[in-house]
Coordinates of C-alpha atoms in Angstrom, one line a residue:
Chain A
X139 CA -18.0 9.7 22.8
X140 CA -15.4 10.9 25.3
X141 CA -11.9 10.9 24.1
X142 CA -9.6 8.2 25.5
X143 CA -7.8 9.9 28.3
X144 CA -5.6 7.1 29.3
X145 CA -4.5 3.7 28.3
X146 CA -5.7 0.9 30.5
X147 CA -2.8 0.5 32.9
X148 CA -2.5 -3.3 32.8
X149 CA 1.2 -3.3 32.2
X150 CA 4.0 -1.3 33.8
X151 CA 6.0 1.3 31.8
X152 CA 8.9 -0.9 31.1
X153 CA 6.7 -3.9 30.2
X154 CA 5.0 -1.9 27.5
X155 CA 8.2 -0.7 25.9
X156 CA 9.5 -4.2 26.0
X157 CA 6.4 -5.4 24.3
X158 CA 7.3 -3.2 21.3
X159 CA 10.8 -4.5 21.2
X160 CA 9.5 -8.0 21.4
X161 CA 7.2 -7.3 18.6
X162 CA 10.0 -6.1 16.4
X163 CA 12.1 -9.0 17.3
X164 CA 9.4 -11.5 16.7
X165 CA 9.1 -10.2 13.2
X166 CA 12.8 -10.6 12.9
X167 CA 13.3 -7.0 12.1
X168 CA 16.6 -5.2 12.8
X169 CA 16.5 -3.2 16.0
X170 CA 15.5 0.4 15.5
X171 CA 18.1 3.0 14.8
X172 CA 17.5 6.6 13.9
X173 CA 20.9 8.0 13.0
X174 CA 21.1 7.5 9.3
X175 CA 21.3 10.9 7.6
X176 CA 20.5 11.4 3.9
X177 CA 22.8 11.5 2.2
X178 CA 24.2 9.2 4.9
X179 CA 27.8 9.7 5.8
X180 CA 29.2 6.6 4.3
X181 CA 31.6 5.1 6.8
X182 CA 32.3 2.1 4.8
X183 CA 32.1 0.7 1.3
X184 CA 29.2 -1.4 2.5
X185 CA 27.2 1.7 3.5
X186 CA 28.1 3.4 0.2
X187 CA 26.7 0.4 -1.7
X188 CA 23.5 0.4 0.4
X189 CA 22.9 4.1 -0.3
X190 CA 23.8 3.5 -4.0
X191 CA 21.3 0.6 -4.4
X192 CA 18.6 2.8 -2.8
X193 CA 19.4 5.6 -5.2
X194 CA 19.7 3.6 -8.4
X195 CA 16.5 1.6 -7.8
X196 CA 14.6 4.8 -6.9
X197 CA 15.8 6.3 -10.3
X198 CA 15.6 3.3 -12.6
X199 CA 13.3 0.8 -10.9
X200 CA 14.6 -2.4 -9.3
X201 CA 14.4 -4.6 -12.4
X202 CA 16.4 -2.2 -14.6
X203 CA 19.1 -1.7 -12.0
X204 CA 22.3 -3.6 -12.6
X205 CA 25.1 -4.3 -10.2
X206 CA 27.3 -2.2 -12.5
X207 CA 25.0 0.8 -11.9
X208 CA 25.2 0.3 -8.1
X209 CA 29.0 0.0 -8.1
X210 CA 29.4 3.1 -10.3
X211 CA 27.1 5.1 -8.0
X212 CA 28.9 3.9 -4.9
X213 CA 32.4 4.3 -6.4
X214 CA 33.2 0.8 -5.4
X215 CA 34.6 -2.0 -7.5
X216 CA 32.7 -5.0 -8.6
X217 CA 35.1 -7.3 -6.8
X218 CA 34.3 -5.5 -3.5
X219 CA 30.6 -5.7 -4.2
X220 CA 30.8 -9.5 -4.5
X221 CA 32.9 -9.7 -1.3
X222 CA 30.1 -8.0 0.6
X223 CA 27.0 -9.2 -1.2
X224 CA 25.9 -12.3 -3.0
X225 CA 23.9 -10.5 -5.7
X226 CA 21.7 -7.5 -6.4
X227 CA 18.8 -8.9 -4.3
X228 CA 21.1 -9.4 -1.4
X229 CA 22.4 -5.9 -1.5
X230 CA 18.8 -4.5 -1.9
X231 CA 17.7 -6.6 1.0
X232 CA 20.4 -5.2 3.3
X233 CA 19.4 -1.7 2.3
X234 CA 15.7 -2.6 3.0
X235 CA 16.7 -3.8 6.5
X236 CA 18.5 -0.6 7.2
X237 CA 15.5 1.6 6.2
X238 CA 13.1 -0.6 8.1
X239 CA 15.3 -0.2 11.1
X240 CA 15.0 3.5 10.6
X241 CA 11.3 3.3 10.4
X242 CA 11.0 1.2 13.5
X243 CA 13.5 3.5 15.2
X244 CA 11.2 6.5 14.5
X245 CA 8.3 4.7 16.1
X246 CA 10.3 3.4 19.1
X247 CA 11.4 7.0 19.7
X248 CA 7.9 8.3 20.2
X249 CA 6.5 5.1 21.8
X250 CA 5.9 5.7 25.5
X251 CA 3.8 3.6 27.8
X252 CA 2.6 6.8 29.5
X253 CA 0.9 8.1 26.4
X254 CA -2.7 7.4 25.6
X255 CA -3.1 5.3 22.6
X256 CA -4.4 8.1 20.4
X257 CA -1.5 10.3 21.3
X258 CA 0.8 7.5 20.4
X259 CA -0.9 7.1 17.0
X260 CA -0.6 10.9 16.3
X261 CA 3.0 11.0 17.3
X262 CA 4.0 7.8 15.4
X263 CA 2.2 8.9 12.2
X264 CA 3.9 12.3 12.4
X265 CA 7.3 10.8 13.0
X266 CA 6.9 8.2 10.2
X267 CA 5.8 10.8 7.6
X268 CA 8.6 13.2 8.6
X269 CA 11.1 10.4 8.3
X270 CA 9.9 9.5 4.8
X271 CA 9.9 13.1 3.7
X272 CA 13.4 13.6 5.0
X273 CA 14.8 10.6 3.1
X274 CA 13.0 10.5 -0.2
X275 CA 15.4 7.9 -1.7
X276 CA 14.8 5.5 1.1
X277 CA 11.1 6.2 1.1
X278 CA 10.9 5.3 -2.6
X279 CA 12.9 2.2 -2.2
X280 CA 11.0 0.9 0.9
X281 CA 7.5 1.8 -0.2
X282 CA 7.7 1.3 -4.0
X283 CA 10.6 -0.9 -5.1
X284 CA 10.2 -3.5 -2.3
X285 CA 7.3 -5.3 -3.8
X286 CA 9.1 -5.5 -7.2
X287 CA 12.3 -6.8 -5.8
X288 CA 11.7 -10.4 -4.9
X289 CA 10.4 -12.4 -2.1
X290 CA 12.8 -11.4 0.7
X291 CA 12.4 -7.7 0.6
X292 CA 8.7 -8.1 0.2
X293 CA 8.6 -10.2 3.3
X294 CA 10.6 -7.6 5.3
X295 CA 8.0 -5.0 4.1
X296 CA 5.2 -7.2 5.2
X297 CA 6.8 -7.7 8.7
X298 CA 7.1 -4.0 9.2
X299 CA 3.4 -3.7 8.4
X300 CA 2.5 -6.4 10.9
X301 CA 4.3 -4.5 13.6
X302 CA 2.3 -1.3 12.8
X303 CA -0.9 -3.4 12.7
X304 CA -0.3 -4.8 16.2
X305 CA 0.4 -1.3 17.5
X306 CA -2.9 -0.1 15.9
X307 CA -4.8 -3.1 17.3
X308 CA -4.1 -1.8 20.8
X309 CA -6.8 0.7 20.1
X310 CA -9.0 -2.2 20.9
X311 CA -8.0 -2.2 24.5
X312 CA -10.7 0.2 25.6
X313 CA -13.1 0.8 22.8
X314 CA -16.8 1.7 23.1
X315 CA -18.0 -1.5 21.6
X316 CA -15.1 -3.8 21.1
X317 CA -17.0 -6.6 19.4
X318 CA -18.2 -4.2 16.8
X319 CA -14.7 -3.8 15.4
X320 CA -13.9 -6.4 12.7
X321 CA -10.5 -8.0 12.5
X322 CA -10.0 -6.4 9.1
X323 CA -10.2 -2.9 10.5
X324 CA -6.5 -2.5 11.2
X325 CA -5.5 -3.9 7.8
X326 CA -8.0 -1.7 6.0
X327 CA -6.8 1.4 7.9
X328 CA -3.1 0.7 7.2
X329 CA -3.8 -0.1 3.5
X330 CA -5.6 3.2 3.3
X331 CA -2.7 5.2 4.7
X332 CA -0.2 3.1 2.7
X333 CA -2.0 3.8 -0.6
X334 CA -2.1 7.5 0.2
X335 CA 1.6 7.6 1.0
X336 CA 2.6 5.6 -2.1
X337 CA 0.5 7.8 -4.3
X338 CA 2.2 10.9 -2.9
X339 CA 5.7 9.4 -3.5
X340 CA 4.9 8.3 -7.0
X341 CA 3.8 11.8 -8.0
X342 CA 7.1 13.1 -6.7
X343 CA 5.6 14.9 -3.7
X344 CA 7.6 13.0 -1.0
X345 CA 8.8 16.2 0.7
X346 CA 5.1 17.1 1.3
X347 CA 4.2 13.8 3.0
X348 CA 3.8 15.5 6.4
X349 CA 0.8 17.4 5.0
X350 CA -1.0 14.1 5.0
X351 CA -0.9 13.8 8.8
X352 CA -4.5 14.7 9.5
X353 CA -5.7 12.2 6.9
X354 CA -3.6 9.4 8.3
X355 CA -4.6 10.1 11.9
X356 CA -8.3 10.2 10.9
X357 CA -8.2 6.9 9.0
X358 CA -6.2 5.0 11.6
X359 CA -8.1 6.1 14.7
X360 CA -11.5 5.9 13.0
X361 CA -12.3 2.2 13.6
X362 CA -11.5 2.4 17.3
X363 CA -12.6 5.8 18.3
X364 CA -15.6 6.5 16.0
X365 CA -16.0 9.3 13.5
X366 CA -16.5 12.3 15.8
X367 CA -13.4 11.5 17.9
X368 CA -11.3 10.6 14.8
X369 CA -12.1 14.0 13.3
X370 CA -11.0 15.6 16.6
X371 CA -7.8 13.6 16.6
X372 CA -7.0 14.7 13.1
X373 CA -7.5 18.4 14.0
X374 CA -5.4 17.9 17.1
X375 CA -2.6 16.3 15.0
X376 CA -2.7 19.3 12.7
X377 CA -2.4 21.7 15.6
X378 CA 0.5 19.8 17.2
X379 CA 2.4 19.6 14.0
X380 CA 1.9 22.8 12.1
X381 CA 4.1 21.6 9.3
X382 CA 1.0 19.8 8.2
X383 CA -0.6 23.2 7.3
X384 CA 1.8 24.1 4.6
Chain B
X2 CA -10.6 -7.5 -38.3
X3 CA -7.9 -10.1 -38.2
X4 CA -5.5 -7.6 -36.7
X5 CA -7.9 -6.9 -34.0
X6 CA -8.4 -10.5 -33.0
X7 CA -4.6 -11.0 -33.0
X8 CA -4.2 -8.1 -30.7
X9 CA -6.9 -9.5 -28.4
X10 CA -5.3 -12.9 -28.4
X11 CA -2.0 -11.3 -27.6
X12 CA -3.4 -9.3 -24.7
X13 CA -5.1 -12.3 -23.3
X14 CA -1.9 -14.3 -23.7
X15 CA 0.0 -11.6 -21.9
X16 CA -2.3 -11.8 -18.9
X17 CA -2.2 -15.6 -18.7
X18 CA 1.6 -15.9 -19.2
X19 CA 2.5 -13.2 -16.8
X20 CA 0.1 -14.6 -14.2
X21 CA 1.8 -18.0 -14.6
X22 CA 5.5 -17.1 -14.9
X23 CA 5.7 -13.6 -13.4
X24 CA 6.6 -10.5 -15.4
X25 CA 10.4 -10.8 -15.2
X26 CA 10.5 -14.3 -16.5
X27 CA 8.1 -13.8 -19.3
X28 CA 9.7 -13.5 -22.8
X29 CA 8.3 -12.3 -26.1
X30 CA 8.6 -15.8 -27.4
X31 CA 6.2 -17.0 -24.6
X32 CA 3.7 -14.4 -25.6
X33 CA 3.8 -15.1 -29.4
X34 CA 3.6 -18.9 -28.8
X35 CA 0.6 -18.5 -26.4
X36 CA -1.2 -16.1 -28.7
X37 CA -0.4 -18.1 -31.9
X38 CA 1.1 -15.1 -33.7
X39 CA 4.4 -14.5 -35.3
X40 CA 7.2 -12.4 -33.9
X41 CA 6.9 -10.0 -36.8
X42 CA 3.2 -9.4 -36.0
X43 CA 4.2 -8.8 -32.4
X44 CA 6.6 -6.1 -33.3
X45 CA 4.1 -4.5 -35.7
X46 CA 1.9 -4.0 -32.7
X47 CA 4.2 -3.3 -29.8
X48 CA 7.9 -2.2 -29.5
X49 CA 8.6 -4.4 -26.5
X50 CA 7.4 -6.7 -23.8
X51 CA 6.6 -3.8 -21.4
X52 CA 4.4 -2.0 -24.0
X53 CA 2.5 -5.2 -24.6
X54 CA 2.1 -5.8 -20.8
X55 CA 0.9 -2.2 -20.2
X56 CA -1.7 -2.5 -23.0
X57 CA -2.9 -5.8 -21.5
X58 CA -3.1 -4.1 -18.2
X59 CA -5.1 -1.2 -19.5
X60 CA -7.5 -3.5 -21.3
X61 CA -8.1 -5.6 -18.2
X62 CA -8.5 -2.5 -16.0
X63 CA -10.9 -1.0 -18.5
X64 CA -13.2 -4.0 -18.4
X65 CA -13.2 -4.1 -14.6
X66 CA -13.8 -0.4 -14.3
X67 CA -16.7 -0.5 -16.7
X68 CA -18.3 -3.4 -14.9
X69 CA -18.0 -1.7 -11.6
X70 CA -19.4 1.6 -12.9
X71 CA -22.3 -0.2 -14.6
X72 CA -23.3 -1.9 -11.3
X73 CA -22.9 1.3 -9.4
X74 CA -25.5 2.9 -11.7
X75 CA -28.1 0.8 -9.9
X76 CA -31.0 2.2 -8.1
X77 CA -30.8 3.5 -4.6
X78 CA -28.7 5.6 -2.3
X79 CA -24.9 5.8 -2.3
X80 CA -24.3 2.9 0.2
X81 CA -26.6 0.5 -1.7
X82 CA -24.9 1.5 -5.0
X83 CA -21.5 1.1 -3.5
X84 CA -22.5 -2.4 -2.4
X85 CA -23.6 -3.2 -5.9
X86 CA -20.3 -1.8 -7.4
X87 CA -18.1 -3.8 -5.0
X88 CA -20.2 -6.9 -5.5
X89 CA -19.5 -6.6 -9.2
X90 CA -15.8 -6.0 -8.6
X91 CA -15.4 -9.0 -6.2
X92 CA -17.4 -11.2 -8.5
X93 CA -15.4 -10.3 -11.6
X94 CA -12.1 -10.8 -9.9
X95 CA -13.2 -14.2 -8.4
X96 CA -14.2 -15.3 -11.9
X97 CA -10.9 -14.4 -13.4
X98 CA -8.1 -15.1 -11.0
X99 CA -5.3 -14.4 -13.5
X100 CA -6.7 -11.0 -14.2
X101 CA -7.1 -10.4 -10.5
X102 CA -3.5 -11.3 -9.8
X103 CA -2.2 -9.2 -12.6
X104 CA -4.4 -6.2 -11.8
X105 CA -3.8 -6.0 -8.1
X106 CA -0.6 -7.8 -7.2
X107 CA 1.9 -8.4 -10.0
X108 CA 1.8 -5.0 -11.6
X109 CA 4.5 -3.8 -9.2
X110 CA 7.1 -6.0 -10.8
X111 CA 6.8 -4.3 -14.2
X112 CA 8.3 -1.1 -12.8
X113 CA 7.3 2.6 -12.4
X114 CA 5.2 2.9 -15.6
X115 CA 3.0 -0.1 -14.6
X116 CA 2.7 1.5 -11.1
X117 CA 1.4 4.7 -12.6
X118 CA -1.1 2.8 -14.8
X119 CA -2.2 1.1 -11.6
X120 CA -2.8 4.4 -9.8
X121 CA -4.6 5.8 -12.8
X122 CA -6.9 2.7 -12.9
X123 CA -7.7 3.2 -9.2
X124 CA -8.4 6.9 -9.8
X125 CA -11.2 5.9 -12.1
X126 CA -13.1 4.8 -9.0
X127 CA -12.8 8.2 -7.4
X128 CA -16.0 9.7 -8.6
X129 CA -18.0 6.8 -7.3
X130 CA -16.4 7.2 -3.9
X131 CA -16.6 11.0 -3.9
X132 CA -20.4 10.7 -3.9
X133 CA -20.0 9.4 -0.4
X134 CA -18.9 12.9 0.7
X135 CA -22.2 14.4 -0.5
X136 CA -24.2 11.6 1.1
X137 CA -22.4 11.6 4.5
X138 CA -23.7 14.0 7.1
X139 CA -20.2 14.9 8.0
X140 CA -19.1 15.1 4.4
X141 CA -17.8 18.6 4.5
X142 CA -15.6 18.0 7.6
X143 CA -13.9 14.9 6.2
X144 CA -10.1 15.1 5.5
X145 CA -9.2 16.0 1.9
X146 CA -7.9 12.6 0.8
X147 CA -10.8 10.5 2.2
X148 CA -11.7 9.0 -1.2
X149 CA -8.1 8.1 -2.0
X150 CA -7.8 6.4 1.4
X151 CA -11.2 4.5 1.0
X152 CA -10.1 3.2 -2.3
X153 CA -6.7 2.2 -0.9
X154 CA -8.4 0.3 2.0
X155 CA -10.8 -1.6 -0.4
X156 CA -8.0 -2.5 -2.8
X157 CA -5.6 -3.4 0.1
X158 CA -8.1 -5.9 1.6
X159 CA -8.7 -7.5 -1.9
X160 CA -5.0 -7.8 -2.6
X161 CA -4.5 -9.5 0.8
X162 CA -7.0 -12.2 -0.2
X163 CA -5.5 -12.7 -3.7
X164 CA -2.0 -13.1 -2.2
X165 CA -3.3 -15.6 0.3
X166 CA -4.6 -17.6 -2.6
X167 CA -8.3 -17.0 -1.8
X168 CA -9.3 -15.2 -5.0
X169 CA -12.2 -17.5 -5.7
X170 CA -13.6 -16.7 -2.3
X171 CA -13.5 -12.9 -2.7
X172 CA -17.3 -12.5 -2.9
X173 CA -17.4 -13.8 0.7
X174 CA -15.4 -10.8 1.8
X175 CA -18.0 -8.3 0.8
X176 CA -19.0 -7.3 4.4
X177 CA -15.4 -6.3 5.3
X178 CA -14.7 -4.6 1.9
X179 CA -18.0 -2.7 2.0
X180 CA -17.3 -1.6 5.6
X181 CA -13.9 -0.4 4.5
X182 CA -15.5 1.6 1.7
X183 CA -18.3 3.2 3.8
X184 CA -16.6 3.8 7.2
X185 CA -14.4 6.7 6.1
X186 CA -17.5 8.6 5.1
X187 CA -20.2 7.4 7.5
X188 CA -18.1 6.4 10.6
X189 CA -17.8 2.8 11.7
X190 CA -21.2 2.6 13.5
X191 CA -23.4 3.9 10.7
X192 CA -21.3 2.0 8.1
X193 CA -21.8 -1.2 10.1
X194 CA -25.6 -0.8 10.1
X195 CA -25.4 -0.2 6.3
X196 CA -23.4 -3.4 5.8
X197 CA -25.9 -5.4 7.9
X198 CA -28.9 -4.1 5.8
X199 CA -30.1 -6.3 3.0

């Protein structure tokens, strides 16, 4: 029943941070970065196209979006488009990579070996929801259009999910009864949170995603900490991030 | 009467063709050929491919939702009825892999309208899950979106199996799926003992 007060110190600080980097690398995800503002300051035609593909697919859906739409939105010529990208999917894929790098960046930024696992989950969930809320266009592209846009973007999305799943699985390190936790627990918890987030984006409430923090913290800590402690973690998350009250 | 059966043939055809070729590659000609109807008849019923696909989607979701609800009406307390409902869901999907794929995996490719239909179909399960809140000792303290998340977990686990090509084996996943449905309300320990009952 007692809350986890520390993570089992098997690895040193730097080892554990490295683990996360390795995890990201192993999934062949771009390294985290967290400096993309929305609307991003477009330093190059390439970046303008990446922002434009995110915007047009968010508005029209991936299938209905044409290269012409993307070029018009970016103010870039078709010839330039084809110098930079092979086709629509290639451009979309590059934009997906950028947003995944952001998402990983937001998690790397709060990941610390000195934090107990539950604190890490609270902080990572808060950072992730705030990132999506702050970049609604990218949120829609990454969470909604990715499955519709072909195999490559879908695989990127799946890789991102696997990284989160591995992080969640660390809740196993010191559970009350480890053998009682089925292997499907992390997938179920992530699917629950994902479905909630996607529903919120589809109903046009992306800006209010941070309000879902207590729900997300509850469902992701539940399999590892039990109901009483998961409810406590949800209240704690709400207290730490009062934006979730509004 | 004939119009109705043509419509049914067309909706069945839409499910089979989309499951086989994917939504993007499916043409109206594929649909009319498979259904054995004329192009004119198609356009009398639907303005375009998307409208036809969405109607097929709704019809398939409707059949599934009614089967699950009927099984859920069984005797017993909420966990036992949830077990019956999920058993019916997994059994139906396993028996019709094309419908399963369309309903839970391929809908995304058809764009935002299909996504909204998908969400609406999922919402139809909400009342069944909400009963868990009344049944659970901690029901009043649970986060507001518990039912939406429990449905998301159930559907997510099922979609993983379908994508991995294990649709026919879905009934074997009942313990995991039931645990994902019950845990958010009862907590993992009580949910595990419910799953192990039988």
